[in-house]
One Martini backbone bead per residue (centre of mass of N, CA, C, O) as a GRO file, in nm:
protein
  396
    1MET     BB    1   3.122  -2.738  -1.003
    2THR     BB    2   3.343  -2.683  -1.245
    3GLY     BB    3   3.176  -2.705  -1.499
    4PHE     BB    4   3.001  -2.480  -1.458
    5PHE     BB    5   3.179  -2.222  -1.437
    6ALA     BB    6   3.276  -2.291  -1.722
    7ALA     BB    7   3.024  -2.218  -1.877
    8VAL     BB    8   2.945  -1.950  -1.777
    9VAL     BB    9   3.266  -1.842  -1.865
   10GLU     BB   10   3.176  -1.900  -2.155
   11ALA     BB   11   2.921  -1.745  -2.191
   12TRP     BB   12   3.020  -1.490  -2.133
   13GLY     BB   13   3.243  -1.471  -2.368
   14GLU     BB   14   3.004  -1.497  -2.583
   15PHE     BB   15   2.882  -1.239  -2.511
   16LYS     BB   16   3.156  -1.072  -2.567
   17VAL     BB   17   3.157  -1.137  -2.901
   18HIS     BB   18   2.806  -1.080  -2.928
   19LYS     BB   19   2.738  -0.840  -2.828
   20THR     BB   20   2.571  -0.644  -3.012
   21ARG     BB   21   2.349  -0.861  -3.025
   22VAL     BB   22   2.278  -0.899  -2.757
   23LEU     BB   23   2.203  -0.630  -2.685
   24LEU     BB   24   1.974  -0.577  -2.932
   25SER     BB   25   1.790  -0.809  -2.776
   26LEU     BB   26   1.777  -0.689  -2.481
   27ILE     BB   27   1.655  -0.443  -2.471
   28GLY     BB   28   1.350  -0.578  -2.470
   29VAL     BB   29   1.374  -0.725  -2.220
   30ALA     BB   30   1.427  -0.502  -2.018
   31LEU     BB   31   1.188  -0.330  -2.092
   32SER     BB   32   0.993  -0.554  -2.018
   33VAL     BB   33   1.074  -0.597  -1.707
   34ALA     BB   34   1.014  -0.291  -1.651
   35ALA     BB   35   0.698  -0.296  -1.750
   36LEU     BB   36   0.625  -0.528  -1.529
   37SER     BB   37   0.754  -0.398  -1.246
   38THR     BB   38   0.569  -0.131  -1.306
   39VAL     BB   39   0.316  -0.258  -1.303
   40VAL     BB   40   0.345  -0.416  -1.015
   41GLY     BB   41   0.391  -0.143  -0.845
   42MET     BB   42   0.181   0.041  -0.903
   43GLY     BB   43  -0.073  -0.138  -0.822
   44ASP     BB   44   0.034  -0.156  -0.544
   45LEU     BB   45  -0.017   0.192  -0.534
   46ALA     BB   46  -0.323   0.167  -0.563
   47ARG     BB   47  -0.408  -0.014  -0.346
   48GLU     BB   48  -0.288   0.155  -0.099
   49SER     BB   49  -0.457   0.380  -0.179
   50ILE     BB   50  -0.750   0.269  -0.147
   51GLN     BB   51  -0.717   0.167   0.159
   52GLN     BB   52  -0.657   0.402   0.294
   53SER     BB   53  -0.922   0.542   0.228
   54GLN     BB   54  -1.101   0.275   0.339
   55GLU     BB   55  -0.944   0.322   0.643
   56ARG     BB   56  -1.039   0.613   0.708
   57SER     BB   57  -1.343   0.545   0.691
   58GLY     BB   58  -1.381   0.224   0.817
   59GLY     BB   59  -1.115   0.115   0.882
   60ARG     BB   60  -0.935  -0.137   0.937
   61SER     BB   61  -0.884  -0.453   0.924
   62ALA     BB   62  -1.145  -0.576   1.131
   63THR     BB   63  -1.365  -0.347   1.162
   64VAL     BB   64  -1.600  -0.249   1.452
   65SER     BB   65  -1.925  -0.128   1.446
   66ALA     BB   66  -2.115   0.110   1.651
   67TYR     BB   67  -2.469   0.181   1.733
   68ILE     BB   68  -2.607   0.402   1.950
   69SER     BB   69  -2.913   0.436   2.130
   70PRO     BB   70  -3.048   0.566   2.439
   71GLY     BB   71  -3.172   0.831   2.453
   72PRO     BB   72  -3.345   1.049   2.575
   73GLY     BB   73  -3.115   1.201   2.882
   74VAL     BB   74  -2.860   1.056   2.822
   75THR     BB   75  -2.551   1.071   2.870
   76MET     BB   76  -2.237   1.026   2.766
   77THR     BB   77  -2.060   0.984   3.002
   78SER     BB   78  -2.228   0.720   3.061
   79SER     BB   79  -2.215   0.576   2.809
   80ARG     BB   80  -1.902   0.557   2.798
   81GLN     BB   81  -1.853   0.384   3.072
   82LYS     BB   82  -2.043   0.140   2.958
   83PHE     BB   83  -1.879   0.077   2.694
   84ILE     BB   84  -1.588   0.032   2.837
   85ALA     BB   85  -1.696  -0.207   3.039
   86VAL     BB   86  -1.702  -0.401   2.803
   87MET     BB   87  -1.415  -0.378   2.666
   88LYS     BB   88  -1.269  -0.512   2.904
   89GLN     BB   89  -1.417  -0.771   2.878
   90TYR     BB   90  -1.232  -0.804   2.580
   91GLN     BB   91  -0.923  -0.671   2.605
   92LEU     BB   92  -0.913  -0.441   2.423
   93GLU     BB   93  -0.700  -0.185   2.284
   94TYR     BB   94  -0.889  -0.085   2.023
   95PHE     BB   95  -1.101   0.213   2.088
   96SER     BB   96  -1.386   0.443   1.981
   97THR     BB   97  -1.569   0.680   2.000
   98GLU     BB   98  -1.817   0.889   1.865
   99GLN     BB   99  -1.890   1.263   1.814
  100GLN     BB  100  -2.088   1.470   1.628
  101PHE     BB  101  -2.064   1.832   1.600
  102GLN     BB  102  -2.119   2.149   1.586
  103LEU     BB  103  -1.828   2.428   1.668
  104SER     BB  104  -1.733   2.727   1.765
  105PHE     BB  105  -1.512   2.964   1.642
  106GLN     BB  106  -1.227   3.206   1.687
  107PHE     BB  107  -1.147   3.379   1.415
  108PRO     BB  108  -0.996   3.629   1.308
  109ASN     BB  109  -1.312   3.698   1.119
  110GLY     BB  110  -1.475   3.496   1.322
  111VAL     BB  111  -1.724   3.338   1.384
  112GLN     BB  112  -1.703   2.972   1.318
  113GLN     BB  113  -1.832   2.669   1.209
  114ALA     BB  114  -1.719   2.318   1.289
  115GLN     BB  115  -1.655   2.015   1.233
  116ALA     BB  116  -1.681   1.789   1.520
  117SER     BB  117  -1.450   1.510   1.695
  118ALA     BB  118  -1.534   1.287   1.929
  119VAL     BB  119  -1.250   1.101   2.038
  120ASP     BB  120  -1.005   0.863   2.071
  121PRO     BB  121  -0.658   0.809   2.064
  122ALA     BB  122  -0.765   0.522   1.873
  123TYR     BB  123  -0.857   0.643   1.626
  124GLY     BB  124  -0.622   0.681   1.460
  125VAL     BB  125  -0.521   0.408   1.444
  126ILE     BB  126  -0.780   0.271   1.315
  127HIS     BB  127  -0.732   0.484   1.043
  128ARG     BB  128  -0.489   0.598   0.954
  129LEU     BB  129  -0.341   0.891   1.100
  130LYS     BB  130  -0.182   1.127   0.944
  131LEU     BB  131   0.017   1.380   0.985
  132PHE     BB  132   0.144   1.667   0.882
  133LYS     BB  133   0.157   1.824   1.176
  134GLY     BB  134   0.255   1.691   1.474
  135HIS     BB  135   0.003   1.550   1.697
  136TRP     BB  136  -0.188   1.333   1.846
  137PHE     BB  137  -0.322   1.182   2.069
  138ALA     BB  138  -0.256   1.132   2.389
  139PRO     BB  139  -0.373   0.978   2.702
  140ASP     BB  140  -0.263   1.284   2.887
  141ASP     BB  141  -0.482   1.491   2.725
  142ALA     BB  142  -0.724   1.462   2.919
  143GLN     BB  143  -0.568   1.656   3.160
  144ARG     BB  144  -0.562   1.928   3.021
  145LEU     BB  145  -0.664   2.213   3.096
  146ALA     BB  146  -0.627   2.275   2.784
  147PRO     BB  147  -0.756   2.152   2.531
  148ALA     BB  148  -0.707   1.956   2.264
  149LEU     BB  149  -0.638   1.999   1.900
  150VAL     BB  150  -0.732   1.869   1.582
  151VAL     BB  151  -0.659   1.949   1.263
  152ASN     BB  152  -0.737   2.064   0.950
  153GLN     BB  153  -0.593   2.264   0.688
  154THR     BB  154  -0.810   2.477   0.678
  155PHE     BB  155  -0.830   2.551   0.941
  156TYR     BB  156  -0.488   2.594   0.991
  157GLN     BB  157  -0.512   2.865   0.764
  158SER     BB  158  -0.742   3.020   0.881
  159ILE     BB  159  -0.513   3.097   1.144
  160GLY     BB  160  -0.207   3.121   0.939
  161SER     BB  161  -0.029   2.897   1.020
  162PRO     BB  162   0.116   2.833   1.286
  163ASN     BB  163   0.319   2.745   1.534
  164LEU     BB  164   0.300   2.475   1.698
  165ASN     BB  165   0.536   2.507   1.936
  166THR     BB  166   0.375   2.755   2.052
  167ASP     BB  167   0.099   2.672   2.139
  168PRO     BB  168  -0.207   2.745   1.972
  169GLU     BB  169  -0.480   2.935   2.039
  170ILE     BB  170  -0.835   2.890   2.065
  171SER     BB  171  -1.193   2.972   2.059
  172ALA     BB  172  -1.430   2.805   2.218
  173THR     BB  173  -1.790   2.775   2.165
  174GLY     BB  174  -2.037   2.728   2.393
  175GLU     BB  175  -2.172   2.659   2.692
  176LYS     BB  176  -1.841   2.655   2.760
  177GLY     BB  177  -1.581   2.835   2.699
  178THR     BB  178  -1.257   2.786   2.552
  179SER     BB  179  -0.943   2.721   2.524
  180MET     BB  180  -0.737   2.601   2.258
  181ILE     BB  181  -0.481   2.343   2.153
  182ILE     BB  182  -0.299   2.310   1.883
  183ILE     BB  183  -0.124   1.997   1.783
  184GLY     BB  184  -0.261   1.922   1.471
  185VAL     BB  185  -0.224   1.846   1.131
  186LEU     BB  186  -0.419   1.722   0.873
  187PRO     BB  187  -0.485   1.617   0.585
  188ASN     BB  188  -0.657   1.677   0.322
  189GLN     BB  189  -0.894   1.440   0.171
  190TYR     BB  190  -1.026   1.637  -0.053
  191GLY     BB  191  -0.871   1.903  -0.055
  192PRO     BB  192  -0.886   2.252  -0.043
  193LEU     BB  193  -1.220   2.242  -0.036
  194GLU     BB  194  -1.236   2.146   0.229
  195PRO     BB  195  -1.380   2.192   0.549
  196ALA     BB  196  -1.366   2.268   0.826
  197SER     BB  197  -1.183   2.045   1.110
  198ALA     BB  198  -1.247   1.873   1.414
  199TYR     BB  199  -1.036   1.740   1.695
  200LEU     BB  200  -1.146   1.578   2.001
  201LEU     BB  201  -1.216   1.487   2.301
  202PRO     BB  202  -1.450   1.383   2.515
  203GLU     BB  203  -1.353   1.586   2.766
  204ALA     BB  204  -1.360   1.827   2.615
  205ALA     BB  205  -1.625   1.830   2.519
  206ALA     BB  206  -1.777   1.839   2.801
  207SER     BB  207  -1.668   2.102   2.920
  208LEU     BB  208  -1.811   2.238   2.679
  209GLY     BB  209  -2.109   2.115   2.664
  210VAL     BB  210  -2.133   1.900   2.432
  211GLY     BB  211  -2.292   1.620   2.376
  212ALA     BB  212  -2.421   1.570   2.655
  213LEU     BB  213  -2.728   1.507   2.501
  214ASP     BB  214  -2.811   1.218   2.326
  215ALA     BB  215  -2.909   0.967   2.050
  216GLY     BB  216  -2.603   0.890   2.001
  217PHE     BB  217  -2.345   0.667   1.868
  218ASN     BB  218  -2.006   0.594   1.793
  219ALA     BB  219  -1.828   0.258   1.717
  220GLN     BB  220  -1.483   0.152   1.719
  221ILE     BB  221  -1.306  -0.183   1.633
  222TRP     BB  222  -0.983  -0.329   1.653
  223SER     BB  223  -0.945  -0.665   1.547
  224GLN     BB  224  -0.885  -0.944   1.455
  225VAL     BB  225  -0.968  -1.116   1.166
  226GLY     BB  226  -1.047  -1.414   1.284
  227GLN     BB  227  -1.268  -1.220   1.518
  228ALA     BB  228  -1.487  -1.042   1.390
  229ASP     BB  229  -1.739  -1.205   1.378
  230GLN     BB  230  -1.745  -1.321   1.673
  231LEU     BB  231  -1.744  -0.994   1.788
  232THR     BB  232  -2.010  -0.923   1.671
  233ALA     BB  233  -2.186  -1.107   1.804
  234SER     BB  234  -2.124  -1.060   2.116
  235LEU     BB  235  -2.159  -0.725   2.132
  236ARG     BB  236  -2.447  -0.699   2.058
  237GLY     BB  237  -2.542  -0.855   2.305
  238ASP     BB  238  -2.395  -0.683   2.535
  239LEU     BB  239  -2.463  -0.418   2.452
  240GLN     BB  240  -2.770  -0.473   2.499
  241SER     BB  241  -2.739  -0.494   2.797
  242ALA     BB  242  -2.617  -0.237   2.869
  243PHE     BB  243  -2.875  -0.117   2.671
  244PRO     BB  244  -3.180  -0.202   2.690
  245ALA     BB  245  -3.316   0.081   2.596
  246ALA     BB  246  -3.155   0.066   2.330
  247GLN     BB  247  -3.026   0.087   2.000
  248VAL     BB  248  -2.845  -0.185   1.858
  249SER     BB  249  -2.546  -0.158   1.607
  250VAL     BB  250  -2.352  -0.431   1.451
  251ASN     BB  251  -2.076  -0.400   1.257
  252ARG     BB  252  -1.855  -0.411   0.962
  253SER     BB  253  -1.658  -0.145   0.841
  254ASP     BB  254  -1.454  -0.228   0.640
  255TYR     BB  255  -1.343  -0.338   0.347
  256ALA     BB  256  -1.311  -0.679   0.443
  257ALA     BB  257  -1.598  -0.814   0.486
  258MET     BB  258  -1.651  -0.893   0.165
  259GLY     BB  259  -1.347  -0.935   0.111
  260ASP     BB  260  -1.145  -0.923  -0.168
  261PRO     BB  261  -1.159  -0.603  -0.359
  262TYR     BB  262  -0.856  -0.655  -0.527
  263LEU     BB  263  -0.865  -0.878  -0.721
  264GLN     BB  264  -0.883  -0.773  -1.001
  265ILE     BB  265  -0.669  -0.609  -1.006
  266GLU     BB  266  -0.484  -0.821  -1.009
  267LEU     BB  267  -0.585  -0.950  -1.242
  268VAL     BB  268  -0.492  -0.746  -1.437
  269VAL     BB  269  -0.206  -0.690  -1.339
  270GLY     BB  270  -0.118  -0.949  -1.448
  271ALA     BB  271  -0.211  -0.995  -1.754
  272ILE     BB  272  -0.025  -0.755  -1.846
  273ALA     BB  273   0.225  -0.855  -1.745
  274GLY     BB  274   0.204  -1.116  -1.928
  275VAL     BB  275   0.223  -0.967  -2.192
  276VAL     BB  276   0.465  -0.863  -2.193
  277MET     BB  277   0.655  -1.088  -2.122
  278PHE     BB  278   0.590  -1.217  -2.373
  279LEU     BB  279   0.677  -1.044  -2.600
  280GLY     BB  280   0.979  -1.067  -2.499
  281ILE     BB  281   1.037  -1.353  -2.530
  282LEU     BB  282   0.985  -1.369  -2.834
  283SER     BB  283   1.186  -1.201  -2.968
  284LEU     BB  284   1.409  -1.355  -2.867
  285LEU     BB  285   1.372  -1.573  -2.972
  286ASN     BB  286   1.371  -1.508  -3.270
  287ILE     BB  287   1.662  -1.390  -3.255
  288SER     BB  288   1.789  -1.683  -3.152
  289MET     BB  289   1.684  -1.841  -3.427
  290VAL     BB  290   1.872  -1.670  -3.637
  291THR     BB  291   2.147  -1.684  -3.510
  292ILE     BB  292   2.199  -1.980  -3.499
  293LYS     BB  293   2.224  -1.991  -3.812
  294HIS     BB  294   2.544  -1.853  -3.818
  295ARG     BB  295   2.657  -2.057  -3.580
  296VAL     BB  296   2.704  -2.311  -3.711
  297ARG     BB  297   3.006  -2.390  -3.781
  298GLU     BB  298   3.123  -2.310  -3.516
  299ILE     BB  299   2.978  -2.547  -3.348
  300GLY     BB  300   3.129  -2.772  -3.550
  301ILE     BB  301   3.411  -2.701  -3.469
  302ARG     BB  302   3.398  -2.766  -3.192
  303ARG     BB  303   3.289  -3.040  -3.182
  304SER     BB  304   3.533  -3.152  -3.343
  305PHE     BB  305   3.723  -3.080  -3.083
  306GLY     BB  306   3.536  -3.231  -2.848
  307ALA     BB  307   3.258  -3.120  -2.790
  308THR     BB  308   2.967  -3.184  -2.651
  309GLY     BB  309   2.617  -3.164  -2.653
  310ALA     BB  310   2.612  -3.088  -2.340
  311ARG     BB  311   2.824  -2.817  -2.400
  312VAL     BB  312   2.656  -2.668  -2.619
  313PHE     BB  313   2.354  -2.668  -2.470
  314PHE     BB  314   2.461  -2.499  -2.217
  315GLY     BB  315   2.618  -2.262  -2.337
  316VAL     BB  316   2.372  -2.134  -2.500
  317LEU     BB  317   2.181  -2.113  -2.303
  318MET     BB  318   2.378  -1.938  -2.065
  319GLU     BB  319   2.403  -1.714  -2.235
  320SER     BB  320   2.099  -1.615  -2.231
  321VAL     BB  321   2.083  -1.613  -1.910
  322VAL     BB  322   2.280  -1.418  -1.846
  323ALA     BB  323   2.192  -1.166  -2.007
  324THR     BB  324   1.886  -1.198  -1.876
  325THR     BB  325   1.993  -1.111  -1.603
  326ILE     BB  326   2.109  -0.833  -1.671
  327ALA     BB  327   1.860  -0.717  -1.807
  328GLY     BB  328   1.659  -0.759  -1.526
  329ILE     BB  329   1.842  -0.590  -1.320
  330LEU     BB  330   1.794  -0.329  -1.499
  331GLY     BB  331   1.491  -0.322  -1.513
  332VAL     BB  332   1.432  -0.288  -1.245
  333MET     BB  333   1.564  -0.028  -1.191
  334LEU     BB  334   1.401   0.132  -1.366
  335ALA     BB  335   1.121   0.057  -1.233
  336ILE     BB  336   1.183   0.181  -0.977
  337ALA     BB  337   1.253   0.511  -1.102
  338ILE     BB  338   0.944   0.522  -1.185
  339VAL     BB  339   0.768   0.447  -0.924
  340LYS     BB  340   0.942   0.652  -0.705
  341ASN     BB  341   0.840   0.903  -0.847
  342PRO     BB  342   0.682   1.129  -0.703
  343GLN     BB  343   0.485   1.240  -0.899
  344LEU     BB  344   0.380   0.964  -0.953
  345GLU     BB  345   0.264   0.906  -0.675
  346SER     BB  346   0.062   1.147  -0.669
  347PHE     BB  347  -0.106   1.028  -0.893
  348ILE     BB  348  -0.187   0.750  -0.814
  349GLY     BB  349  -0.187   0.820  -0.467
  350PRO     BB  350  -0.377   1.057  -0.321
  351GLY     BB  351  -0.333   1.080   0.011
  352ILE     BB  352  -0.096   0.905   0.094
  353ALA     BB  353   0.045   0.855   0.399
  354ASP     BB  354   0.214   0.578   0.331
  355TYR     BB  355   0.461   0.495   0.119
  356PRO     BB  356   0.513   0.219  -0.058
  357PRO     BB  357   0.800   0.007  -0.118
  358PHE     BB  358   0.909  -0.148  -0.333
  359PRO     BB  359   0.810  -0.440  -0.429
  360ILE     BB  360   0.952  -0.744  -0.396
  361SER     BB  361   0.776  -0.903  -0.614
  362ALA     BB  362   0.846  -0.719  -0.846
  363ALA     BB  363   1.146  -0.787  -0.856
  364LEU     BB  364   1.131  -1.092  -0.862
  365ILE     BB  365   0.928  -1.108  -1.136
  366GLY     BB  366   1.154  -1.005  -1.304
  367LEU     BB  367   1.395  -1.178  -1.229
  368ALA     BB  368   1.232  -1.463  -1.306
  369SER     BB  369   1.162  -1.377  -1.622
  370ALA     BB  370   1.435  -1.339  -1.709
  371VAL     BB  371   1.523  -1.622  -1.680
  372LEU     BB  372   1.302  -1.768  -1.849
  373ALA     BB  373   1.363  -1.633  -2.089
  374GLY     BB  374   1.644  -1.742  -2.129
  375ALA     BB  375   1.583  -2.025  -2.124
  376LEU     BB  376   1.354  -2.037  -2.349
  377ALA     BB  377   1.583  -1.854  -2.550
  378GLY     BB  378   1.808  -2.108  -2.520
  379ALA     BB  379   1.681  -2.398  -2.542
  380LEU     BB  380   1.585  -2.409  -2.883
  381PRO     BB  381   1.855  -2.349  -2.998
  382ALA     BB  382   2.054  -2.557  -2.846
  383LEU     BB  383   1.861  -2.827  -3.000
  384VAL     BB  384   1.975  -2.724  -3.271
  385ALA     BB  385   2.300  -2.731  -3.219
  386VAL     BB  386   2.290  -3.053  -3.122
  387ARG     BB  387   2.166  -3.175  -3.380
  388VAL     BB  388   2.378  -3.076  -3.553
  389LYS     BB  389   2.614  -3.223  -3.790
  390VAL     BB  390   2.967  -3.180  -3.812
  391ILE     BB  391   2.969  -3.195  -4.141
  392ASP     BB  392   2.724  -2.994  -4.191
  393ALA     BB  393   2.864  -2.761  -4.031
  394ILE     BB  394   3.127  -2.709  -4.190
  395ARG     BB  395   2.985  -2.714  -4.482
  396PHE     BB  396   2.833  -2.408  -4.422
   0.00000   0.00000   0.00000
C-alpha cells in the first residue's frame, strides 16, 4: 500500500513538472468527457420529455385502458358503480373513468363552450399531471357543495388569471347550472394556441346533468408492469360479465405496450458518445507517444539510479491516469452546467412537468471514460519507457 501511494505522489510530482504539456494535452480529454457526459445527459432529458408526453396521453407504463359502451338509456352513474365494483375485486389503487363532453361556461366576454372531462382523482396520477398553479382533485372534493374545477392555462387566462387563494368561481351551464370553484391550473400541453379545457369530478358532472345518458365511456387502470398483460385478459372477461349487453374493449394504452420505444435513441446516443470519447483518447495517446520520446534520457537516468522497470511503468501510467481523472472531473462539472441550463432544458424538453436531475450514469460514464483514457494513453508510453535500455537512454 505504501508503494502505491508513493507511486501516486510521484505521478503527481511528474504532473507538476510537466504541467504545461499535460494541461495542453488534457484540454482535449476534459472537452471530450464534457461532450460525452453532455450527450448522455441530453439524451436522458430528451427521453424524459418524450416519456412524459406519452404518459400524459396514454398513461404511465403498464396502463390498461377500457372502453365500455353499455348502450342507450343506461345512466353513467350506474355504469360507474358497476365498473368500481369490478375494480374492488382486483384491489387496484389507481383507476379512473373518463367521460368527455362540451360544457358551457360564463366567461367575462360571454358564454363559451370548453372541452370538459369528468375524471376521478387517480387520473392525475395515472397521466402524471403536474399543475401550473393550485392542486389536483382530492378524494373529499366530491363532497363539495360548489363543485371543484381544474382548468388549463388558456381557460385560466380567459377569466383574468384570478388568485386561486380566493376560491374564484365560474358559472357552468347545463341542465342544472351551478357555480364551480377553480382549484388548479394545468400548463398548456400544446402551446398558447391550445383551446380552453377543464376537468371535473364525475359527481360534479352528474350534478350538472351532463353525461347522464351516454353510449360509452373510457377507463384507465394503472397496474404493475409484470401484471399488465394478465390484467388485460382478466378484465376483458370480468367487464363483459358486468356489462353483458355492452361492447367492451380492453387494451394497454401506455407507451411501453410495444416494448422499449427508446432503444433507438439510446443506441444513437451511445454511438455518438463512443465516437467522441474515442477521439479524445486518440488525441491524448498521440501526444503521450510523442512526448515520451523526449523523456528517454530522463527515464534512463532514473533507472540508472536503481528505479525498477515496474516502478517506471507504474509512474508513467499513473501520471496519465491522475491527470485524466482530474480532467474527467472538470469535464463532468462542465457537462452538468450545460445540461442543467434552464434555457437548454426548456428547448430540449418542452412541456416537461418534472425535469430530471443530471443522470448519475452520465457522470459515472464520463469519469470512467477519463480513467480508461488515462490508462490506455499511459500504458503504451509506459511500455516504451520500460523497454528502453539504460545505456541507450543516457546516451540519447
